[in-house]
PDB file of C-alpha atoms in Angstrom:
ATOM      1  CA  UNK A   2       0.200  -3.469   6.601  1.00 55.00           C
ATOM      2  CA  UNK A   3      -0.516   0.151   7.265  1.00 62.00           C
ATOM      3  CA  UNK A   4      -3.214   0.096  10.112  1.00 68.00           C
ATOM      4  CA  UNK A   5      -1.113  -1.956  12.366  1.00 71.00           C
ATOM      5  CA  UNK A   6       2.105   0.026  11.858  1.00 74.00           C
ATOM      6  CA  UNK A   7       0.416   3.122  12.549  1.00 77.00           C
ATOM      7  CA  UNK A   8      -1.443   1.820  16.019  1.00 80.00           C
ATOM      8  CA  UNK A   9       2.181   1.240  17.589  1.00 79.00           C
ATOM      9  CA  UNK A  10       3.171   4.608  16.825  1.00 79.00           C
ATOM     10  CA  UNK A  11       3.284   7.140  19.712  1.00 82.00           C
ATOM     11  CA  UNK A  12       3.537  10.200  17.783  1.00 85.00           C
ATOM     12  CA  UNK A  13       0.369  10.328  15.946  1.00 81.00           C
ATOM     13  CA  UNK A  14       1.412  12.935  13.654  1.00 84.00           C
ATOM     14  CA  UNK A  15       4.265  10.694  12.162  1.00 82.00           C
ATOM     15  CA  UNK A  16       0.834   8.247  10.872  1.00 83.00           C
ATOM     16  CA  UNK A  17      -0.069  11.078   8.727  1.00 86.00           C
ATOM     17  CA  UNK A  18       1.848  10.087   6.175  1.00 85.00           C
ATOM     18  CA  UNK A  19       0.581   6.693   6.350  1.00 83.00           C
ATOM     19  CA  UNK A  20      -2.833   7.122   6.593  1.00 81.00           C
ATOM     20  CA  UNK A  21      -2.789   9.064   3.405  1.00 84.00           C
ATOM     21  CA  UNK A  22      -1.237   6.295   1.766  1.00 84.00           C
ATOM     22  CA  UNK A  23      -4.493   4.121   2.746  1.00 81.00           C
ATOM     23  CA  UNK A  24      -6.521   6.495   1.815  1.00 80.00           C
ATOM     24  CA  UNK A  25      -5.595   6.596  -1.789  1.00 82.00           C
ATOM     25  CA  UNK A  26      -4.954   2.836  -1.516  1.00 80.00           C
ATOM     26  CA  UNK A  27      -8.815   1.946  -0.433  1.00 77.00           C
ATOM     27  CA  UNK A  28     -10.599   3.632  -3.886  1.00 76.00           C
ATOM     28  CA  UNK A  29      -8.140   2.526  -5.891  1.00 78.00           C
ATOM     29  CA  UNK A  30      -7.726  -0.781  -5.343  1.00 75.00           C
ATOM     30  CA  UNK A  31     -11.244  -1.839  -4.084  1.00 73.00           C
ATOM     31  CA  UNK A  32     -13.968  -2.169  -6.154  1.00 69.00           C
ATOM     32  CA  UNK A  33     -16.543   1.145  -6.574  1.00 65.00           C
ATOM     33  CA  UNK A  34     -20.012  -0.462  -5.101  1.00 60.00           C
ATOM     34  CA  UNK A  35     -22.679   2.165  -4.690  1.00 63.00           C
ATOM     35  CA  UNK A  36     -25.841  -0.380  -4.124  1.00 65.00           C
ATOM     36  CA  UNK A  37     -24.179  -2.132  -1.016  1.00 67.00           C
ATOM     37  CA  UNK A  38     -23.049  -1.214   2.331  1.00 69.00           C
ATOM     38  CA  UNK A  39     -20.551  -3.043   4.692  1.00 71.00           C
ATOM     39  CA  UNK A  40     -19.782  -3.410   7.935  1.00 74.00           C
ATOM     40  CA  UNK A  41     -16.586  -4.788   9.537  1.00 76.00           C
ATOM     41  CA  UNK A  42     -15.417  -5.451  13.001  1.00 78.00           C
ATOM     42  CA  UNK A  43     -12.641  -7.404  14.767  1.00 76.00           C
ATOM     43  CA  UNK A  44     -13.160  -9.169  17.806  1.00 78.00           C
ATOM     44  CA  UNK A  45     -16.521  -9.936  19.909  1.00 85.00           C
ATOM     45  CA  UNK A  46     -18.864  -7.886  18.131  1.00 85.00           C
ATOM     46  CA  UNK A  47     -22.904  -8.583  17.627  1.00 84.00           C
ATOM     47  CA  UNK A  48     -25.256  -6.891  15.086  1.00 82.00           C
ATOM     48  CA  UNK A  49     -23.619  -5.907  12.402  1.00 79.00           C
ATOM     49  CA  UNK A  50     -26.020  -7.993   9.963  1.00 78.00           C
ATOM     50  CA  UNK A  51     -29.035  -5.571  11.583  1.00 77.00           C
ATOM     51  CA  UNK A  52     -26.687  -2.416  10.969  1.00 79.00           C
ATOM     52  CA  UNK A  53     -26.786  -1.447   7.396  1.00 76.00           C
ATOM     53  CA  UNK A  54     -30.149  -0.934   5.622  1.00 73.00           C
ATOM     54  CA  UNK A  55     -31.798  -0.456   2.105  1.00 72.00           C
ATOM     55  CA  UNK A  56     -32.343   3.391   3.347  1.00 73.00           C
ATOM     56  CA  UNK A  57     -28.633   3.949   3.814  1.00 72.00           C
ATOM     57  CA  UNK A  58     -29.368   4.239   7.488  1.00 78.00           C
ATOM     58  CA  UNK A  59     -26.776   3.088   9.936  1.00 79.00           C
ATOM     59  CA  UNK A  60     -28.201   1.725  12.657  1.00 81.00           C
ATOM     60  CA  UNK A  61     -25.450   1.851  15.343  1.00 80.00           C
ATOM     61  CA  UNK A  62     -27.984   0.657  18.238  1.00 83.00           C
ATOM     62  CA  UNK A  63     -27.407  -2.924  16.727  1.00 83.00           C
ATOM     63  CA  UNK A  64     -23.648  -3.398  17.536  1.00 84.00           C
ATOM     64  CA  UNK A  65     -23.413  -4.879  20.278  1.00 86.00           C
ATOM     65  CA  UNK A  66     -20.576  -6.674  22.696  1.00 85.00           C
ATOM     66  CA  UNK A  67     -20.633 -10.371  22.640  1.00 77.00           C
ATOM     67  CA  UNK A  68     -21.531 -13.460  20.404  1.00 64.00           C
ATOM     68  CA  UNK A  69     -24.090 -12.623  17.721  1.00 55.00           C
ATOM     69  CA  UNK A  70     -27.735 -14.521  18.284  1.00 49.00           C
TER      70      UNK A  70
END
């Protein structure tokens, strides 16, 4: 997996390479949706339900630290 491989890489230059590869890898083998918006975090994150709208507006004032309520 690309992401991971390139985080334990020192010389951030040598991800180039790699994050090219996702690049080209993301439109082409996920689905083209233009009438939703997503959000995705790892860990302890709150809000991201509240973040993405029906105006396209990001709210990043949502996102919070800690368990969603």
């Amino acid at each position: 997996m690309l992401p991971p491989r390139t985080a334990a890489a020192s010389d951030r230059a040598a991800t180039v390479e790699d994050f090219g590869e996702t690049q080209d890898a993301v439109p082409r083998d996920l689905p083209v949706r233009q009438d939703k918006q997503y959000a995705v975090a790892h860990g302890d994150v709150s809000g991201l339900e509240r973040t993405p709208d029906a105006s396209t507006v990001f709210r990043f004032r949502e996102i919070g630290e800690g368990a969603a309520g």
